[in-house]
mmCIF file of C-alpha atoms in Angstrom:
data_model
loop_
_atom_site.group_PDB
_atom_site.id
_atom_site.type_symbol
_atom_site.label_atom_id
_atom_site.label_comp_id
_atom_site.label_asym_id
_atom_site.label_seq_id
_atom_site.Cartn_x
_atom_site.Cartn_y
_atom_site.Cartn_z
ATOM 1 C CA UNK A 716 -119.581 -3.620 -143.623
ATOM 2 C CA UNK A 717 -118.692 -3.263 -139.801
ATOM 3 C CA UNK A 718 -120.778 -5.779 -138.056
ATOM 4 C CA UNK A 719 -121.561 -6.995 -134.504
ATOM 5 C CA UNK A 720 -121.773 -10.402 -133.854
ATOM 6 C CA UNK A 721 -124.120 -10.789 -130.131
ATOM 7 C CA UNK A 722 -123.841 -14.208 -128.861
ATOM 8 C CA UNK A 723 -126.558 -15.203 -126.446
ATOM 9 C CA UNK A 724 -125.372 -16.681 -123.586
ATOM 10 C CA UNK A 725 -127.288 -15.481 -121.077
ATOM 11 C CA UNK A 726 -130.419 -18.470 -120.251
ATOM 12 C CA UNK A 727 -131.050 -20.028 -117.769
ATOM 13 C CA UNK A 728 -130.359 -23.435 -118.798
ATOM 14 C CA UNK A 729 -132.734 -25.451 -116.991
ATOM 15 C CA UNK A 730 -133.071 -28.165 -118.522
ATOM 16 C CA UNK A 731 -129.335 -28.536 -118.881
ATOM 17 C CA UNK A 732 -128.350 -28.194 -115.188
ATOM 18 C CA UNK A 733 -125.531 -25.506 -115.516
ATOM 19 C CA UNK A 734 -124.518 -23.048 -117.588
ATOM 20 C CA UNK A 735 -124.249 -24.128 -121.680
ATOM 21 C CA UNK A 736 -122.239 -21.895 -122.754
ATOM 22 C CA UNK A 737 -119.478 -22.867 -120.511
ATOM 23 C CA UNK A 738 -119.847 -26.552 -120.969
ATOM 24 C CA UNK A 739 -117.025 -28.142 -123.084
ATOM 25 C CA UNK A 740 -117.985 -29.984 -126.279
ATOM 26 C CA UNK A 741 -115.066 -31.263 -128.541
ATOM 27 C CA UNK A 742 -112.524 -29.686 -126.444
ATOM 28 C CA UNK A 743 -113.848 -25.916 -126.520
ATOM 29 C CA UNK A 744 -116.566 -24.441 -124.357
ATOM 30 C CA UNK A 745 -119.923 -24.128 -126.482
ATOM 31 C CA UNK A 746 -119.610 -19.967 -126.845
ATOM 32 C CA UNK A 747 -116.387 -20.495 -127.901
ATOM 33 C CA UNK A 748 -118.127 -22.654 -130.924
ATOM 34 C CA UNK A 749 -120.245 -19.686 -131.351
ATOM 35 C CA UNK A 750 -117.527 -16.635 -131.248
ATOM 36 C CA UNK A 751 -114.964 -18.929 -133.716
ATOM 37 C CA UNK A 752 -118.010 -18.609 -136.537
ATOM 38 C CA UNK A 753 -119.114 -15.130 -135.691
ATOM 39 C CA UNK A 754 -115.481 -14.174 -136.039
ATOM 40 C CA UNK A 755 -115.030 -14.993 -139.300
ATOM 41 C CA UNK A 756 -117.418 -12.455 -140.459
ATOM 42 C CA UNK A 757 -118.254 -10.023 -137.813
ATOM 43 C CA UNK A 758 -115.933 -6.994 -136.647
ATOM 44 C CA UNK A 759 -116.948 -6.933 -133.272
ATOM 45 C CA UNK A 760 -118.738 -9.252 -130.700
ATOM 46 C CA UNK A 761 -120.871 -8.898 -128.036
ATOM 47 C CA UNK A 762 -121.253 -11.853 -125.492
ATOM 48 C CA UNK A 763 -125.191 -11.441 -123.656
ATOM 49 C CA UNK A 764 -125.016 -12.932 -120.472
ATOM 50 C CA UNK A 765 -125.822 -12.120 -116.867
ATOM 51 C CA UNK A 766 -122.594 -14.456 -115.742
ATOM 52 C CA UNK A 767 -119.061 -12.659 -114.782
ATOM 53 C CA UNK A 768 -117.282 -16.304 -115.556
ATOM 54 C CA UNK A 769 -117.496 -15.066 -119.661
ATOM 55 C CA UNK A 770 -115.359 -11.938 -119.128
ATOM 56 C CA UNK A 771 -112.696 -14.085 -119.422
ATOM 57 C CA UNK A 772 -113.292 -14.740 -122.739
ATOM 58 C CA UNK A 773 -111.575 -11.681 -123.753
ATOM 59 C CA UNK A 774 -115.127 -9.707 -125.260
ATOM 60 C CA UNK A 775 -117.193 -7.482 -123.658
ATOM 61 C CA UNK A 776 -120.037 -9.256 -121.694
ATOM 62 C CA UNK A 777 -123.178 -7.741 -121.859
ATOM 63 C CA UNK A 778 -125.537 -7.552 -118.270
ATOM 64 C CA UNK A 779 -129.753 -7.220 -119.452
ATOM 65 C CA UNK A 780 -130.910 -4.386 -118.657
ATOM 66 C CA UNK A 781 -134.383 -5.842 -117.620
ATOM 67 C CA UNK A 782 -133.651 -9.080 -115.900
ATOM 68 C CA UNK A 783 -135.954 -12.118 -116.480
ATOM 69 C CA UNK A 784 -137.550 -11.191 -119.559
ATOM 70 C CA UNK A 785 -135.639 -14.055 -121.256
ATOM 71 C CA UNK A 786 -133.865 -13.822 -125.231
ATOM 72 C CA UNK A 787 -135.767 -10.276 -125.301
ATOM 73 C CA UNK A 788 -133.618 -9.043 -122.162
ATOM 74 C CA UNK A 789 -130.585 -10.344 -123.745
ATOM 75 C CA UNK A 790 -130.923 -8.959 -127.386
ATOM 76 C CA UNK A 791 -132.557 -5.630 -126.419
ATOM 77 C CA UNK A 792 -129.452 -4.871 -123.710
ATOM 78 C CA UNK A 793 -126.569 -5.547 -126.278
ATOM 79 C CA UNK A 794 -128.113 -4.285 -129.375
ATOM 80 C CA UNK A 795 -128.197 -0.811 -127.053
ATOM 81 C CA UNK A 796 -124.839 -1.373 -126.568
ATOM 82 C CA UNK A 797 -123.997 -2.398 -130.163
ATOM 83 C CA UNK A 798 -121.948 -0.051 -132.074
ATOM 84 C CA UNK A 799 -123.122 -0.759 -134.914
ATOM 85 C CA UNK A 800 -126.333 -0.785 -137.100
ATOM 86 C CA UNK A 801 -126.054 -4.474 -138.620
ATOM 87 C CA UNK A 802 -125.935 -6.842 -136.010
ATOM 88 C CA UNK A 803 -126.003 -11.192 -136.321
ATOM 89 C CA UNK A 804 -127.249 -12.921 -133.571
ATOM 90 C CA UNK A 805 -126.231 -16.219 -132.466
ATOM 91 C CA UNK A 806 -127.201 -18.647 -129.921
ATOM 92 C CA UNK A 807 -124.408 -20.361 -127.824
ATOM 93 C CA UNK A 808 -125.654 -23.638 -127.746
ATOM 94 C CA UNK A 809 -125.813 -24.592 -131.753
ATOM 95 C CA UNK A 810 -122.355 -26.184 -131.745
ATOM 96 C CA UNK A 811 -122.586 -27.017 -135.229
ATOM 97 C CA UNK A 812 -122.955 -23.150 -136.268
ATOM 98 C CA UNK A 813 -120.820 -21.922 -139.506
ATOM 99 C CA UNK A 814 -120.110 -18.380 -140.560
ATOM 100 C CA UNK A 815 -121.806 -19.730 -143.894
ATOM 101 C CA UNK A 816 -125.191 -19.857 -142.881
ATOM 102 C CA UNK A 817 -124.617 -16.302 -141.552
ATOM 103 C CA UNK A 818 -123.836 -15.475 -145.303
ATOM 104 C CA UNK A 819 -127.214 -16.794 -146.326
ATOM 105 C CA UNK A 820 -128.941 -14.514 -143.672
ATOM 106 C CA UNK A 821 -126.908 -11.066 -144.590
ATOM 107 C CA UNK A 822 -127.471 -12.272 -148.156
ATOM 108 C CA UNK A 823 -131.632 -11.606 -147.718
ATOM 109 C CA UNK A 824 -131.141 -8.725 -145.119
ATOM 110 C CA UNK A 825 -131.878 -5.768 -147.617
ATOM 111 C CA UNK A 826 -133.690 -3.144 -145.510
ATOM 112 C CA UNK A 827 -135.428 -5.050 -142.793
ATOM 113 C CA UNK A 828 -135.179 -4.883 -139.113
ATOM 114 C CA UNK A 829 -135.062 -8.705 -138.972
ATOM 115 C CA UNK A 830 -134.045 -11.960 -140.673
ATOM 116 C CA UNK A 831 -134.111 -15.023 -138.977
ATOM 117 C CA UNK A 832 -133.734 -18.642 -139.726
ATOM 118 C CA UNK A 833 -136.313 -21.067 -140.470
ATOM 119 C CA UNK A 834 -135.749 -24.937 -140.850
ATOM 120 C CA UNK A 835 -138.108 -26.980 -143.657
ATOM 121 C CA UNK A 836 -140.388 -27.500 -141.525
ATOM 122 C CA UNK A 837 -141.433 -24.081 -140.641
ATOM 123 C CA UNK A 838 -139.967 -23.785 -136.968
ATOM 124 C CA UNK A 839 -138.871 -20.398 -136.583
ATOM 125 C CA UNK A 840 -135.330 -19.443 -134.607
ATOM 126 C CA UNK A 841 -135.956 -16.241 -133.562
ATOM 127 C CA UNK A 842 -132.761 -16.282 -131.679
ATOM 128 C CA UNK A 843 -130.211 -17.072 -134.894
ATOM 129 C CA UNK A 844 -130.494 -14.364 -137.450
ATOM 130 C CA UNK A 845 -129.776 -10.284 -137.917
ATOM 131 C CA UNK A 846 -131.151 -7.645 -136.518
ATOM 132 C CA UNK A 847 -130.962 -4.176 -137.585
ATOM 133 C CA UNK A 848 -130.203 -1.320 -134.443
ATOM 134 C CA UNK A 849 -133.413 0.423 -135.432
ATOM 135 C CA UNK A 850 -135.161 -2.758 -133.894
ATOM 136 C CA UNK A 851 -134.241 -1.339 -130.981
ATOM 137 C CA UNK A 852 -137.581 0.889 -130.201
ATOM 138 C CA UNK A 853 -140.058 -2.163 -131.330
ATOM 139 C CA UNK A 854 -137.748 -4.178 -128.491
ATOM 140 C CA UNK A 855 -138.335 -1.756 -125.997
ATOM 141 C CA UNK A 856 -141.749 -1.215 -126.461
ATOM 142 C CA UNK A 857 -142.912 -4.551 -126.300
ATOM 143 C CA UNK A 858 -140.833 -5.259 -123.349
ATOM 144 C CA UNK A 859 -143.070 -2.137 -122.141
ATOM 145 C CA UNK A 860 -146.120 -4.108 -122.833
ATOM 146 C CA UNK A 861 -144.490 -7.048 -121.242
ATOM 147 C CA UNK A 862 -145.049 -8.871 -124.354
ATOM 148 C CA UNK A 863 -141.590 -10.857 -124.199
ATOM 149 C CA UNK A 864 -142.570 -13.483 -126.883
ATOM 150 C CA UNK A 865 -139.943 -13.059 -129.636
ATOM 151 C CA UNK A 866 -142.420 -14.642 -132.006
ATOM 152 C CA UNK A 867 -144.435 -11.383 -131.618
ATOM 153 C CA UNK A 868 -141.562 -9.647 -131.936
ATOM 154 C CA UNK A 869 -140.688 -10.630 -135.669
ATOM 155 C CA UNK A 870 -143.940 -10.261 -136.813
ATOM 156 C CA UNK A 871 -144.253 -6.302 -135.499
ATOM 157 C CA UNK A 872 -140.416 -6.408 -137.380
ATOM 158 C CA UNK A 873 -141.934 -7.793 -140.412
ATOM 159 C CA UNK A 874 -138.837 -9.907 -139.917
ATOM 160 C CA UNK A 875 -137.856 -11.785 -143.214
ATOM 161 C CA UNK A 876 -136.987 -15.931 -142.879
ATOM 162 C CA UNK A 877 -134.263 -17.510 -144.538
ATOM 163 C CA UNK A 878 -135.295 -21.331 -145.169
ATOM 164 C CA UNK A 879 -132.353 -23.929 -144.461
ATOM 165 C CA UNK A 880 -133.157 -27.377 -145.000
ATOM 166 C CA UNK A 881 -132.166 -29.804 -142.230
ATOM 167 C CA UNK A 882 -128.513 -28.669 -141.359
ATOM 168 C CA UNK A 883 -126.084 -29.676 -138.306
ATOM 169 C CA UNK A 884 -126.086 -26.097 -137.826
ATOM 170 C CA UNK A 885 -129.948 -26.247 -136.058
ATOM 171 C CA UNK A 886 -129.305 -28.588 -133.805
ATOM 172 C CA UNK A 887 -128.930 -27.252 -130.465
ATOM 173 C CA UNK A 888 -128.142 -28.412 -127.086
ATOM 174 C CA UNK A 889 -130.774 -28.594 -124.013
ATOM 175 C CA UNK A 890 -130.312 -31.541 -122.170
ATOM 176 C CA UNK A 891 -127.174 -33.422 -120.867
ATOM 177 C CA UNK A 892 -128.396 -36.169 -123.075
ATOM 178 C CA UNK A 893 -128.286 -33.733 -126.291
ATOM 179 C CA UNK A 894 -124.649 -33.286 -125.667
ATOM 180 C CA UNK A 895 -123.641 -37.542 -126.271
#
């Protein structure tokens, strides 16, 4: 199956300070995390981020075509430039993410637009998951609306959830405390 991996790089990080994807945790940059388990499965990667420091990364770095909106900029710029139809996305700051729990996700994919993650507890991550290319004109139309919740999103998809009990893999990174 040829498959794009899109690694979302492209926040703000507030909370953090600086960038998170460029911050180094173990002794590799946090995307780098990200691209070594999308790698394993995907044929191609996409990086989304509005920062020229990731071209050096060696992948082609998506710009958002509507800047500001947020993870909806990000996805809906480099699933248009996606080259293929089945497409994984993948936050950069989940450090402890494993091409296995992309597995589970193309596992449940069947025909649906969307599957995305959801822990026990019933939080969604609308950012960690696959989405189909034909997502594309639902994207675009509720950035049209400026509806850039991605929790409205999936449920126009009829995105699908695959359940994963508490797992390093969730835990992501937000604060310069998260990283200790």
């Amino acid at each position: 199956m040829e498959l794009t991996a899109i690694i979302l790089a492209g926040g703000k990080s507030s909370r953090m300070g600086q960038d998170k994807g460029l911050m180094i945790y173990r002794g590799k940059r946090f995307v780098e995390n990200a691209i070594d388990a999308c790698s394993k499965i995907a044929s191609g990667i996409l990086i989304s981020a509005n920062n020229s420091e990731y071209d050096v990364l060696g992948y082609e770095t998506v710009r958002d075509n509507y800047e500001g909106l947020g993870p909806i900029g990000g996805l809906e710029a480099a699933l248009s430039r996606s080259k293929t139809s089945e497409n994984i996305v993948c936050p950069c700051d989940m450090p402890g993410i494993h091409a296995g729990l992309f597995k589970k996700i193309l596992h449940k994919k069947g025909d649906n637009h969307a599957v995305v993650v959801a822990r026990g507890d019933g939080k969604i991550f609308p950012v960690l998951g696959y989405y189909n290319k034909s997502a594309l004109p639902v994207i675009r139309a509720q950035i049209e609306k400026k509806d850039y919740k991605l929790q409205s999103l999936l449920e126009k998809l009829g995105a699908k959830t695959v359940v994963v009990l508490e797992d390093e893999a969730l835990l992501n990174v937000n604060y310069p405390e998260d990283v200790k």
